[in-house]
Amino acid sequence: MSKNNKRTKILLVFGTRPEAIKMAPLVRGFKTLEEFFDTKVCVTAQHREMLDQVLDFFGIIPDYDLDLMRPGQNLHSLTSTIINSTKQVFEDFKPDYLFVHGDTTTSTASALSAFYLGIKVCHVEAGLRTNNKTSPFPEEINRQITGRIADLHFAPTQASKDNLLDENINAENILVTGNTVIDALLESVERVANLKNKITQPISEFIGDSKKVVLVTGHRRENHGEGFEKICAALNYIANSEDDVKIIYPVHLNPKVQEPVNRHLAGVDNILLTDPLAYPEFIWLMNQAKIILTDSGGIQEEAPSLGKPVLVMRDTTERPEAVDAGTVILVGTNKEKIIKECQSLLNDQNRFEKMSKLHNPYGDGKAANKIVNKIKACR
Ligand code: UD1
Ligand code: UDP
């Protein structure tokens, strides 16, 4: 029997594709315990199409949709509109706890907005650090700010907890939970194992009998401009020089990504550019791939669980666990290095097998439960 008969009001705010995937298990976890929690979801819609794909798959109907995405939006206007728009939501619902995730503009601006109103802030995926303020930009500073504001910190790993302790965050307010991305992945991976539909069909036809499928994604701001020029040049070279290779690249909708990728790679033999895939199709495709080239945070966490080697097109990572385990390598945006590592993994079977060992440093798929139970215990 609860100490407190009044239901605790939980508000989860998120705005981009990865936040939605990683918050979905938590939305479900709180909503299932209706007798304890009055749970509402607010989406800023910092992303639109890419967010809606995730909401559809997980069956989340937002209680508040701020619909803020604008084509080619900038950080200043997005930050200020999120602060102003979430204020109205907070004043309407009056949550006991605000949940934000990770390091996006949505998380940090919402956390700040809640702090101004004296609302308790819970930070999911807390404590990731590169301690380099330009990489990833602006995410490293976003998560440090959110870490300062947060009352409760849900750290995915012991290493992320240690980062928070180094910043003098009180150990009592930190809980190591694993990453909710694994909750989402494990619940979805079996559902999509034999996916066959109008999205997967043409991809399967493109792959044919190839045993050298390379999956690519990229979007980081610090790679815009020169970084993407070099990434595309490397992909072009690999597509033309490697027998039997098939490169599939679901291209992020950011115009700063669309433009260079389409300019360099549209129409190149052995390269298939697609729209961003919905989450089930994307998991299915990760499973078809031999290796993954990406600058994504979430994909670095998912791929080791699927036994897929990852070449990370960044110079820094706040996710050292898979690098330490040898399933992920940092290649930056250096054209020669991308080509060399990619060719080595495609052709050196021993090396491939060493890197493709199944490894799961990011949790057991029960992170959301641990978070919900912690809040239940606080009632
Ligand atoms: C954002 C996050 C980044 C996260 C990434 C996940 C910040 C500062 N950046 O970067 O941390 O890793 O999302 O993908 O919070 N667009 C669309 N439709 C969509 C989504 C985006 O058209 O569904 C286009 C729009 O032109 C938009 C632009 O992409 O203005 C940039 O979106 P934005 O969220 O500002 O930046 P991302 O690079 O997506
Ligand atoms: N993802 C997806 N469709 C795609 C590409 C990625 O559903 O076409 C998923 C992927 O499985 C992961 C998340 O989106 O869970 C990663 O998002 P992104 O790379 O945009 O952001 P980051 O993780 O870098 O913040």
Coordinates of N, CA and C and ligand atoms in Angstrom, one line a residue, residues 16-19 46-52 69-75 78 103-106 137-139 142 219-221 224 252-255 257 297, ligand 1:
T16 N 13.1 14.5 -30.2 CA 13.7 13.9 -31.4 C 13.5 12.4 -31.5
R17 N 13.9 11.9 -32.6 CA 13.8 10.4 -32.8 C 14.4 9.6 -31.7
P18 N 15.8 9.8 -31.4 CA 16.4 8.9 -30.4 C 15.8 9.1 -29.0
E19 N 15.4 10.3 -28.7 CA 14.8 10.5 -27.3 C 13.5 9.7 -27.3
Q46 N 10.7 18.8 -31.9 CA 11.9 19.3 -32.5 C 12.2 18.6 -33.8
H47 N 11.9 17.3 -33.8 CA 11.8 16.5 -35.1 C 10.3 16.4 -35.4
R48 N 9.9 16.2 -36.6 CA 8.5 16.0 -37.0 C 8.4 14.5 -37.5
E49 N 8.7 14.4 -38.8 CA 8.5 13.1 -39.4 C 9.2 12.0 -38.7
M50 N 10.5 12.3 -38.3 CA 11.3 11.2 -37.7 C 10.8 10.9 -36.3
L51 N 10.2 11.9 -35.6 CA 9.6 11.6 -34.3 C 8.3 10.8 -34.5
D52 N 7.5 11.2 -35.5 CA 6.2 10.6 -35.6 C 6.3 9.1 -36.0
M69 N 9.0 22.0 -34.8 CA 10.1 21.9 -35.9 C 9.9 22.9 -37.0
R70 N 10.9 23.6 -37.4 CA 10.9 24.4 -38.6 C 12.1 24.0 -39.5
P71 N 11.9 24.0 -40.8 CA 13.0 23.6 -41.7 C 14.3 24.4 -41.4
G72 N 15.4 23.7 -41.3 CA 16.7 24.4 -41.1 C 16.7 25.3 -39.9
Q73 N 16.0 24.8 -38.8 CA 16.0 25.6 -37.6 C 17.3 25.8 -37.0
N74 N 17.4 26.9 -36.2 CA 18.7 27.1 -35.5 C 18.6 27.0 -34.0
L75 N 19.7 26.8 -33.3 CA 19.7 26.5 -31.9 C 19.1 27.6 -31.1
L78 N 15.2 27.7 -31.5 CA 14.6 26.4 -31.0 C 14.7 26.5 -29.4
D103 N 20.7 14.7 -24.2 CA 21.5 15.9 -24.5 C 21.0 16.8 -25.6
T104 N 19.8 16.7 -26.0 CA 19.3 17.5 -27.1 C 18.9 18.9 -26.6
T105 N 18.5 19.8 -27.5 CA 18.0 21.1 -27.2 C 16.7 20.9 -26.4
T106 N 15.9 20.0 -26.8 CA 14.6 19.7 -26.1 C 14.9 19.4 -24.6
F137 N 28.9 18.6 -30.5 CA 28.4 20.0 -30.3 C 26.9 20.1 -30.8
P138 N 26.0 20.6 -30.0 CA 26.2 21.2 -28.7 C 25.9 20.2 -27.5
E139 N 25.9 18.9 -27.8 CA 25.3 18.0 -26.9 C 26.2 17.9 -25.6
N142 N 25.0 20.6 -23.5 CA 23.6 20.4 -23.1 C 23.5 19.4 -21.9
H219 N 24.8 12.4 -38.9 CA 24.0 13.7 -38.8 C 24.7 14.7 -37.9
R220 N 25.8 14.4 -37.2 CA 26.3 15.3 -36.1 C 26.7 16.6 -36.7
R221 N 26.4 17.7 -35.9 CA 26.7 19.1 -36.3 C 28.1 19.3 -36.6
H224 N 29.1 18.5 -40.0 CA 28.5 19.3 -41.2 C 29.7 20.0 -41.9
H252 N 19.5 11.2 -43.0 CA 18.9 12.1 -42.0 C 18.2 13.3 -42.7
L253 N 17.1 13.8 -42.2 CA 16.4 14.9 -43.0 C 17.0 16.3 -42.8
N254 N 18.0 16.4 -42.0 CA 18.6 17.8 -41.9 C 19.2 18.2 -43.2
P255 N 18.8 19.4 -43.7 CA 19.3 19.8 -45.0 C 20.8 19.9 -45.1
V257 N 22.7 17.7 -44.1 CA 23.1 16.3 -44.4 C 22.6 15.9 -45.8
G297 N 24.8 8.3 -31.7 CA 25.0 7.8 -30.3 C 24.3 6.5 -30.1
Ligands
UD1_1 C1 19.0 16.6 -33.2 C2 19.8 16.8 -31.9 C3 20.9 15.7 -31.8 C4 20.4 14.3 -32.0 C5 19.7 14.3 -33.3 C6 19.0 12.9 -33.6 C7 20.1 19.0 -30.9 C8 20.9 20.2 -30.9 N1 20.4 18.1 -31.8 O1 20.0 17.0 -34.3 O2 21.5 15.8 -30.5 O3 21.5 13.4 -32.0 O4 18.6 15.3 -33.4 O5 18.7 12.7 -34.9 O6 19.2 18.8 -30.1 N2 14.3 17.6 -40.0 C9 13.2 17.3 -40.7 N3 12.3 16.4 -40.2 C10 12.6 15.7 -39.0 C11 13.8 16.0 -38.3 C12 14.6 16.9 -38.8 O7 12.9 17.9 -41.7 O8 11.8 14.8 -38.6 C13 15.2 18.7 -40.5 C14 14.6 20.1 -40.3 O9 15.0 20.9 -41.4 C15 15.3 20.6 -39.0 C16 16.7 20.0 -39.2 O10 16.5 18.7 -39.7 O11 15.3 22.0 -38.9 C17 17.5 19.9 -37.9 O12 16.8 19.3 -36.9 P1 17.4 19.5 -35.4 O13 16.6 18.7 -34.4 O14 17.6 20.9 -35.1 O15 18.9 18.9 -35.4 P2 19.4 17.4 -35.7 O16 20.6 17.5 -36.5 O17 18.3 16.6 -36.2

